[in-house]
Amino acid sequence: VTASASLAYAIKDYLTLSYTGGLNTYTDNRSMTVRPGSLAYGGAGNVLEDNIQNTELEQTVLLSFNKNLTEDISLRASIGQNINQRQLTFKAYQGSGIIVFGIDNIENTAEKNTNGYDFSRRRLIGVLGDVTVGYRDWAFITATARNDWSSTLNKDGIVGNSGRSFFYPRVSGSVVINEAFKFDAPWL
């Protein structure tokens, strides 16, 4: 199952609040039967079942500003928050000794055991922002920053004590040469 939603509201002609969110989930149930009389599992027959469920949730909220401050200077900026969660559940069962031939179901076995189990959940919460200042639509400088807190990074090495984060900033600049120097070449 995959689903998504997007909403946007223009607070002013230069200020917009937006939300995007989504869900991606699937369930995978697998079954394998080794019939009685085969050489595997002592000839008694065997049923293996794997049940897998994977779910990912994502959402982002942004407040965006886009306005010409003067005739020459433009400003685009946004601040926001992002949440991502991934969860995986895996359960495996084994049934040995098929009771009635032809009924390939784990409930039709003499002995049932758990053959494996795994569960994991990771949450990532981030705050982000970016600012771009433009000059006459040919020179731009952009600064971005994001800080994420992850449930998988343990604070002080203590399992379950989350709170560690990672921060990644960036600054860049660009110039549109043909606009800056008014080149009139068709190949530019």
XYZ file of C-alpha atoms in Angstrom:
188
model
C 0.000 0.000 0.000
C 1.326 3.390 -0.962
C -0.415 6.644 -0.115
C 0.566 10.292 -0.082
C -0.966 13.692 0.587
C 0.097 17.259 -0.119
C -1.425 20.467 1.134
C -0.377 24.086 0.666
C -1.807 27.332 1.959
C -0.713 30.768 0.720
C -0.693 32.952 3.829
C 0.447 35.917 1.721
C 1.439 36.043 -1.955
C 5.069 35.605 -0.830
C 4.526 33.264 2.178
C 3.336 29.639 1.895
C 2.829 26.859 4.418
C 2.979 23.351 2.952
C 2.687 19.770 4.141
C 3.605 16.549 2.360
C 3.258 13.120 3.853
C 3.293 9.556 2.757
C 3.020 5.924 3.726
C 4.592 2.901 2.091
C 3.816 -0.470 3.597
C 3.771 -4.077 2.510
C 3.218 -7.502 4.000
C 4.966 -10.565 2.593
C 3.742 -13.961 3.794
C 5.802 -16.870 2.481
C 5.248 -20.571 2.888
C 7.373 -23.539 1.857
C 6.404 -27.195 2.211
C 8.639 -30.236 2.050
C 6.257 -33.159 1.581
C 6.490 -36.361 3.649
C 8.614 -39.020 2.019
C 11.337 -36.678 0.765
C 14.880 -37.109 2.006
C 14.789 -33.751 3.820
C 13.730 -33.465 7.458
C 13.873 -37.213 8.020
C 11.070 -37.869 5.527
C 8.384 -36.624 7.956
C 7.525 -33.452 6.032
C 8.053 -29.854 7.031
C 6.279 -26.486 6.644
C 8.118 -23.151 6.903
C 6.288 -19.836 7.166
C 7.809 -16.362 7.046
C 5.726 -13.277 7.863
C 7.306 -9.938 6.967
C 5.795 -6.491 7.481
C 7.612 -3.337 6.415
C 6.249 0.191 6.888
C 7.746 3.607 6.177
C 6.139 6.920 7.143
C 7.388 10.304 5.922
C 6.179 13.852 6.508
C 7.527 17.335 5.887
C 6.178 20.733 6.914
C 7.668 23.841 5.263
C 7.153 27.572 5.650
C 8.429 29.232 2.469
C 9.135 32.905 1.750
C 9.770 34.212 -1.798
C 9.864 37.952 -2.457
C 11.796 40.659 -4.273
C 13.035 42.946 -1.522
C 14.089 45.638 -3.987
C 14.249 45.861 -7.762
C 17.683 44.218 -7.660
C 17.560 41.945 -4.589
C 15.417 38.811 -4.195
C 15.058 36.568 -1.178
C 13.866 32.962 -1.043
C 13.864 31.187 2.306
C 12.257 28.198 3.925
C 12.254 26.557 7.321
C 10.738 23.233 8.134
C 10.589 19.937 9.892
C 10.841 16.379 8.583
C 9.990 13.057 10.235
C 10.758 9.624 8.837
C 10.029 6.292 10.502
C 10.851 2.800 9.236
C 9.601 -0.336 10.937
C 10.268 -3.967 10.035
C 8.772 -7.027 11.713
C 9.903 -10.525 10.724
C 8.474 -13.743 12.185
C 9.350 -17.241 11.025
C 7.763 -20.516 12.090
C 8.589 -24.154 11.391
C 6.253 -27.104 11.622
C 7.650 -30.634 11.516
C 5.870 -33.902 10.873
C 2.990 -33.350 8.464
C -0.056 -35.162 9.834
C -2.414 -35.384 6.805
C -0.749 -35.595 3.371
C -1.811 -32.807 0.987
C -2.756 -30.204 3.620
C 0.200 -27.835 3.384
C -0.474 -25.753 6.486
C 1.645 -25.317 9.593
C -1.390 -26.217 11.724
C -1.256 -29.669 10.096
C 2.108 -30.501 11.685
C 2.901 -32.463 14.831
C 5.454 -29.992 16.195
C 5.530 -26.188 15.801
C 8.475 -23.957 16.665
C 9.463 -20.344 16.256
C 12.195 -20.280 13.639
C 13.212 -16.635 13.977
C 12.017 -13.192 14.983
C 13.288 -9.702 14.276
C 11.902 -6.250 14.942
C 13.471 -2.915 14.134
C 12.227 0.654 14.228
C 14.178 3.761 13.268
C 12.947 7.312 13.679
C 14.626 10.334 12.182
C 13.455 13.828 13.112
C 15.004 16.806 11.389
C 14.761 20.562 11.252
C 15.919 22.310 8.121
C 16.236 25.674 6.506
C 17.633 27.409 3.465
C 18.104 30.995 2.306
C 18.910 32.229 -1.205
C 19.692 35.858 -1.918
C 19.672 36.869 -5.564
C 21.068 39.940 -7.287
C 19.399 41.004 -10.557
C 18.564 37.363 -11.312
C 22.159 36.573 -12.273
C 24.099 36.250 -8.979
C 22.965 34.020 -6.131
C 24.251 32.893 -2.762
C 22.558 30.047 -0.920
C 22.962 28.740 2.622
C 21.280 25.559 3.833
C 21.330 23.715 7.131
C 19.755 20.593 8.538
C 19.965 18.898 11.910
C 18.721 15.329 12.363
C 18.098 13.361 15.530
C 18.106 9.619 15.007
C 16.728 6.939 17.296
C 19.609 4.691 16.226
C 22.327 6.975 17.611
C 22.693 6.256 21.325
C 23.743 9.105 23.597
C 26.769 8.259 25.744
C 26.769 4.715 24.318
C 23.661 3.746 26.298
C 21.138 1.699 24.310
C 17.729 3.366 24.349
C 19.170 6.738 25.355
C 18.690 8.537 22.051
C 19.378 12.197 21.567
C 22.545 12.364 19.510
C 22.229 14.310 16.328
C 24.134 15.249 13.239
C 24.272 18.660 11.587
C 25.163 19.398 8.000
C 25.396 22.948 6.665
C 26.175 24.132 3.134
C 26.938 27.448 1.451
C 27.115 27.907 -2.305
C 27.138 30.652 -4.885
C 26.383 30.891 -8.565
C 26.595 33.391 -11.395
C 24.702 33.239 -14.685
C 27.505 34.547 -16.928
C 25.458 35.339 -20.032
C 22.989 37.383 -17.924
C 25.729 39.150 -15.943
C 27.687 40.257 -19.022
C 24.682 40.492 -21.385
C 26.090 38.020 -23.896
C 23.885 37.666 -26.907
C 25.087 34.322 -28.162
C 22.376 31.845 -29.249
C 24.355 28.859 -27.961
C 24.336 30.162 -24.353
